[in-house]
XYZ file of N, CA, C and O in Angstrom:
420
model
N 33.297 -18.847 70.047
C 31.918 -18.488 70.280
C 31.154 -18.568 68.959
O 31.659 -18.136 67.923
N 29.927 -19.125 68.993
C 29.125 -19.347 67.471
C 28.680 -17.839 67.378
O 28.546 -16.930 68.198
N 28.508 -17.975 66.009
C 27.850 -16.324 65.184
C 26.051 -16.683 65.467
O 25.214 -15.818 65.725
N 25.846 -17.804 65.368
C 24.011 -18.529 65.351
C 24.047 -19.344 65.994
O 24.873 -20.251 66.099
N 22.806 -19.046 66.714
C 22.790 -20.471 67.864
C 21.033 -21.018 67.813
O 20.056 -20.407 68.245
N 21.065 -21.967 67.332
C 19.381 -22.204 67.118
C 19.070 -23.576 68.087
O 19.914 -24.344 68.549
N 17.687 -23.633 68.235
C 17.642 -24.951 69.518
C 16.445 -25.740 68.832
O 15.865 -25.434 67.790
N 16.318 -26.329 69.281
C 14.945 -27.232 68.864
C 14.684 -28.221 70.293
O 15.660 -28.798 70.772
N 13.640 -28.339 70.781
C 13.144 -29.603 71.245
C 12.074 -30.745 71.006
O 11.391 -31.524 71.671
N 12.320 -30.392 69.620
C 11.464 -31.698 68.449
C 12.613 -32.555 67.908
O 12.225 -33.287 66.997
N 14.123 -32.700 68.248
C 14.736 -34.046 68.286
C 15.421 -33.982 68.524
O 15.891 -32.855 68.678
N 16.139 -35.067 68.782
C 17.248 -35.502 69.446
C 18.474 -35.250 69.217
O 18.142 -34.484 68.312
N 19.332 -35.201 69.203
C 21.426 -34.844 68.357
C 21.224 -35.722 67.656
O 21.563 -35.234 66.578
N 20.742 -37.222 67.349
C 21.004 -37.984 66.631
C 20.021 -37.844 65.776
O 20.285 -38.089 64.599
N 18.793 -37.467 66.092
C 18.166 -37.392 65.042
C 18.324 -36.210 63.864
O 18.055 -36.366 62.673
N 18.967 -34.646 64.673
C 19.342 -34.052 64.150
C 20.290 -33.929 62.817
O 20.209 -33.077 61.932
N 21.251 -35.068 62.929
C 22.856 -35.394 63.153
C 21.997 -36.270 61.200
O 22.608 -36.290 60.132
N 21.078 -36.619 61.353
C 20.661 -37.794 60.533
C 19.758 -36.870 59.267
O 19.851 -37.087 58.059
N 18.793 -35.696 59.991
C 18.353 -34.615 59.247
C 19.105 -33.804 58.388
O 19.064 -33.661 57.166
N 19.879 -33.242 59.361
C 20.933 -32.167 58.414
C 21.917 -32.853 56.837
O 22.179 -32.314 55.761
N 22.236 -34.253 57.397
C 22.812 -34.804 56.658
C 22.288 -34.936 55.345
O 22.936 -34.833 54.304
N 20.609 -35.260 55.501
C 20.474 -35.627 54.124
C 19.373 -33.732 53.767
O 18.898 -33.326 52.706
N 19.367 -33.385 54.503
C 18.985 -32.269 53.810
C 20.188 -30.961 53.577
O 20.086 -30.108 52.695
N 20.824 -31.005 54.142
C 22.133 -29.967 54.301
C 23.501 -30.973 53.200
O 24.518 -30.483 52.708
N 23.105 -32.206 53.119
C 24.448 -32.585 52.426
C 25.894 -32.688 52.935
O 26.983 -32.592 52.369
N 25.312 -33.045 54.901
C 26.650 -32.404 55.714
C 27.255 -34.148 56.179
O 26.678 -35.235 56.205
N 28.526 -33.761 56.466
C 29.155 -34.948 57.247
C 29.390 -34.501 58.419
O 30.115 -33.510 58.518
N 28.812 -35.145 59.652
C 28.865 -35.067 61.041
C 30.044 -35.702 61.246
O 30.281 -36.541 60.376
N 30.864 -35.596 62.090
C 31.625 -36.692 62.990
C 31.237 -36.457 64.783
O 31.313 -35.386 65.386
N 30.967 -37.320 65.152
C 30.825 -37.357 66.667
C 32.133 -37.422 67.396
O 33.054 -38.236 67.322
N 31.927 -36.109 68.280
C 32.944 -36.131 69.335
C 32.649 -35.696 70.218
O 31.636 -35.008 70.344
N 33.873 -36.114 71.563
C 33.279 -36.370 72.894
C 34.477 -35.390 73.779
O 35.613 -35.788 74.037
N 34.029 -34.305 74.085
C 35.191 -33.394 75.198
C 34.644 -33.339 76.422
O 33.435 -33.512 76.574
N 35.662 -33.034 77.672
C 35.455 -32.419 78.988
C 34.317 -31.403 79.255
O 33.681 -31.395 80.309
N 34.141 -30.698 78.411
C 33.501 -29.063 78.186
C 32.156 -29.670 77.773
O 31.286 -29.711 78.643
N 31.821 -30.249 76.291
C 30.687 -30.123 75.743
C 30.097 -31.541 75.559
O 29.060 -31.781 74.941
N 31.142 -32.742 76.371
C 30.491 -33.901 76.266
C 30.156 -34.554 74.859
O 30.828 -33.996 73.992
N 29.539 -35.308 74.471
C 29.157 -36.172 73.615
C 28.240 -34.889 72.713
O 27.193 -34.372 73.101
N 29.042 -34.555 71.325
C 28.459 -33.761 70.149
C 28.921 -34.075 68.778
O 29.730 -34.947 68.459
N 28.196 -33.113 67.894
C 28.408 -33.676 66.625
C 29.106 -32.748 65.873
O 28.275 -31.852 66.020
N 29.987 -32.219 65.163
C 30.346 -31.684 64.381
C 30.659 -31.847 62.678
O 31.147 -32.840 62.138
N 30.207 -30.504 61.980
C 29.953 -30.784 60.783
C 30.727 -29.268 59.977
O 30.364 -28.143 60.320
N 31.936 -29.516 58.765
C 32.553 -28.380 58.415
C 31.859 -28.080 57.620
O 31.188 -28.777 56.860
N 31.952 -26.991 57.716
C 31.675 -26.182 56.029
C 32.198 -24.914 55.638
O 32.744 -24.120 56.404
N 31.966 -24.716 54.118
C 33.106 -23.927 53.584
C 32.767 -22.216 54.738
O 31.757 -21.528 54.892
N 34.351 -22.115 55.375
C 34.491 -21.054 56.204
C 33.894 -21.108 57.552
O 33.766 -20.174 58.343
N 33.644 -22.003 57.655
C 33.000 -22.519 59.355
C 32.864 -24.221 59.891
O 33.527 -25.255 59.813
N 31.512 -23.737 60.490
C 31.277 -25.021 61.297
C 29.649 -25.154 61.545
O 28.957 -24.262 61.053
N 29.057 -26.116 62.210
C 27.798 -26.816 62.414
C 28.321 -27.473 63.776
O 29.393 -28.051 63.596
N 27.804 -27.545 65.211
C 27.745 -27.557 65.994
C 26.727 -28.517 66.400
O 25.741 -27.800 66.570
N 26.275 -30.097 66.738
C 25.013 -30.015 67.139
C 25.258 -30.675 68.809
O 26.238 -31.391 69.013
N 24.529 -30.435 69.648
C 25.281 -30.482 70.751
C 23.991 -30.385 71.968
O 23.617 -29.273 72.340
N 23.466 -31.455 72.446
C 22.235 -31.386 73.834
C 22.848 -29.885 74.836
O 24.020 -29.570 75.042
N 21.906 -29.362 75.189
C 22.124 -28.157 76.217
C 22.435 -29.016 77.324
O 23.321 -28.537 78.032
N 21.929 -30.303 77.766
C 22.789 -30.633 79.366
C 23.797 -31.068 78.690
O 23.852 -31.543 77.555
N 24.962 -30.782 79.829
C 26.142 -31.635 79.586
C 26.481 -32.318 80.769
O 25.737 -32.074 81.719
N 27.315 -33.032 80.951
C 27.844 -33.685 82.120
C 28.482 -32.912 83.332
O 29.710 -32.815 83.353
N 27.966 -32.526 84.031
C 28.981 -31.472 85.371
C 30.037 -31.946 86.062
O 30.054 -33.174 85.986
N 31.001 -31.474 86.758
C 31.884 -32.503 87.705
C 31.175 -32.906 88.976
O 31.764 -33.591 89.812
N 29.997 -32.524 89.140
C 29.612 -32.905 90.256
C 28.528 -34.186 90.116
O 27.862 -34.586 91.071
N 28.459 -34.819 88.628
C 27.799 -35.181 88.740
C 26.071 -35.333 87.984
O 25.337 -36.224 87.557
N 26.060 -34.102 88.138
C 24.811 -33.480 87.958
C 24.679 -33.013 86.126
O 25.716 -32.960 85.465
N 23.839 -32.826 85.726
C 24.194 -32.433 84.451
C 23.987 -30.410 84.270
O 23.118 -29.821 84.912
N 24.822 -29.773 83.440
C 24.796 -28.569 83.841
C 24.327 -27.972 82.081
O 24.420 -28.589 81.020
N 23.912 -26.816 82.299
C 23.192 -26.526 80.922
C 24.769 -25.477 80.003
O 25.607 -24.702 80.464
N 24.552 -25.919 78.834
C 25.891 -25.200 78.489
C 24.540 -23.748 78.274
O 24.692 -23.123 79.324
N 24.002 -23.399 77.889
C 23.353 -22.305 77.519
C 22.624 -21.759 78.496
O 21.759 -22.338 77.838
N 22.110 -21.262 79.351
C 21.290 -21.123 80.724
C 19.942 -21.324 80.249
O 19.172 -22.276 80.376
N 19.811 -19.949 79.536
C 18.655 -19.069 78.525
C 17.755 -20.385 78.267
O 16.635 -19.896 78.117
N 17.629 -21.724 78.139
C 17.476 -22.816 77.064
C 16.984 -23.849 78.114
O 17.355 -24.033 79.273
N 16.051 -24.460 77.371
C 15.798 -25.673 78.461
C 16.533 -26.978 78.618
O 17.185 -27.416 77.670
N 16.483 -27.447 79.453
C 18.169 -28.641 79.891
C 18.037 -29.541 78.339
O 18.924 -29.653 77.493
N 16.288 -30.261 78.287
C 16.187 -31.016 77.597
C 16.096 -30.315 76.046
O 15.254 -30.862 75.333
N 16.602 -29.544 75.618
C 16.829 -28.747 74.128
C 18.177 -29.296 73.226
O 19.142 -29.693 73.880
N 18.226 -29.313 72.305
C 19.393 -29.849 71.160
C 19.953 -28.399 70.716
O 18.927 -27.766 70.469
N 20.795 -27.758 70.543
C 21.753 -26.570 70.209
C 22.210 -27.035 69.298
O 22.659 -28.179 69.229
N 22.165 -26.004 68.204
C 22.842 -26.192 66.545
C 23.794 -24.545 67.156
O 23.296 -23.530 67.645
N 25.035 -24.812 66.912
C 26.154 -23.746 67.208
C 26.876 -23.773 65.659
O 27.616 -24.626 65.168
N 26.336 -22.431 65.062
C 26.882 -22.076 63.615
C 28.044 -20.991 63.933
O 27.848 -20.054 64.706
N 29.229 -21.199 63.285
C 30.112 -20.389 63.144
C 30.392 -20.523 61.559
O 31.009 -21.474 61.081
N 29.732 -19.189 60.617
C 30.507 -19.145 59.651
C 31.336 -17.764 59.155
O 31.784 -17.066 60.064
N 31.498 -17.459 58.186
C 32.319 -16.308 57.425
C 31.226 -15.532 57.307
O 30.046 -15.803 57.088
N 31.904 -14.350 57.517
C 30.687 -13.296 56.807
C 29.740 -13.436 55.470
O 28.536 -13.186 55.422
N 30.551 -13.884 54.429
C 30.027 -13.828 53.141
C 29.227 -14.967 53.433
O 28.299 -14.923 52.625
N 29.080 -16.099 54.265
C 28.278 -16.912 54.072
C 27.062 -16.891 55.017
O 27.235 -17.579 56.023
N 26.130 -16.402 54.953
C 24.398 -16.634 55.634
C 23.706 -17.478 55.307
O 22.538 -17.394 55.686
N 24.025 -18.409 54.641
C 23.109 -19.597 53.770
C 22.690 -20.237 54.758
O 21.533 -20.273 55.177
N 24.357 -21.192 55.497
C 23.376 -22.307 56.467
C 22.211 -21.725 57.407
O 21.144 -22.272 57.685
N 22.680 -20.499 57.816
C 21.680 -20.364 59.006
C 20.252 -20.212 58.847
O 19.367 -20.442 59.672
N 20.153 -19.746 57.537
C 18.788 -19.158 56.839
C 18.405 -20.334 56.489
O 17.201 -20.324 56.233
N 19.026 -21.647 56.322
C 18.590 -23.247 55.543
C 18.088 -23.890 57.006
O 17.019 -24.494 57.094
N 19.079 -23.667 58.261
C 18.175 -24.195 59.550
C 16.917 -23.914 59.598
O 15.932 -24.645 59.701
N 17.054 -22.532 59.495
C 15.868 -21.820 59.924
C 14.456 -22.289 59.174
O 13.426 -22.271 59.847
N 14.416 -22.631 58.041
C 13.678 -23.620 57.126
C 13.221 -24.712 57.482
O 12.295 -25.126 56.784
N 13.620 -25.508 58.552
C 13.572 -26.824 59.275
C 12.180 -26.310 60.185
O 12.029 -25.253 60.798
N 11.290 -27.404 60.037
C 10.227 -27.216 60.832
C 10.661 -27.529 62.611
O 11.369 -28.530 62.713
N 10.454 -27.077 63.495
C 10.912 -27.111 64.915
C 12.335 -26.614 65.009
O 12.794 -26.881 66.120
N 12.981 -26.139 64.421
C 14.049 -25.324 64.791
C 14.248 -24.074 64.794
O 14.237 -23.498 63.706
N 14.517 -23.209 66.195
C 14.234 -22.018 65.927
C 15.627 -21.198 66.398
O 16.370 -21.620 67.283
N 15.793 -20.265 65.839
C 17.015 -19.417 66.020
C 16.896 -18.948 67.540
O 15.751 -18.757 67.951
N 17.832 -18.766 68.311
C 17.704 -18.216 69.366
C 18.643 -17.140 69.717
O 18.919 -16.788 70.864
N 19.111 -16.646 68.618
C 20.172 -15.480 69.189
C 19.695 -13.916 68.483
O 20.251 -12.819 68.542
N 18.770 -14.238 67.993
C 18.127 -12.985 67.016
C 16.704 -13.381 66.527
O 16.211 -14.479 66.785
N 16.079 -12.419 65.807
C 14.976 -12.105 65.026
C 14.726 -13.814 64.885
O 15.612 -14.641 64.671
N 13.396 -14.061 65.052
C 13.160 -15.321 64.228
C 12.647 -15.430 62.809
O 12.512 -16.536 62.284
């Protein structure tokens, strides 16, 4: 389960995926599961970077929202880090159109 979960619907995973990189200094790798479908993941020291569309693929077909709360067409940044570290989330939060969604904005 992420510690921060922030959304934006000012771009895309890829465009995201292309932002963070040169402003965060991050390496994405794209990967593709049962669960969360086609996402991006990015390490960092004591965690992770998450970037990941709220629809995903359903078995029925249909596309199903991993987040409810969130609109289908929204991009999800899923931060899991260490306690001692608050940096990334406070550096998203800096990004014009991205907004935290699990707390205080």
């Amino acid at each position: 389960m992420p510690d921060h979960v922030h959304a934006t619907g000012a771009y895309s995973a890829d465009e995201l995926v292309s932002l963070l990189s040169d402003r965060l200094g991050l390496v994405f790798t794209e990967r593709d599961s049962f669960f969360l479908g086609v996402h991006h993941v990015a390490a960092l020291p004591g965690g992770r970077i998450t970037i990941q569309p709220n629809a995903i693929p359903g078995d029925d077909g249909e596309d199903d929202r991993y987040a409810e709360e969130h609109p289908a067409d929204w991009v999800l940044l899923l931060t899991t880090t260490s306690v001692e570290d608050a940096d990334p989330p406070a550096r998203l939060e800096s990004i014009e159109g991205i907004v935290r969604t699990d707390g205080p904005e």
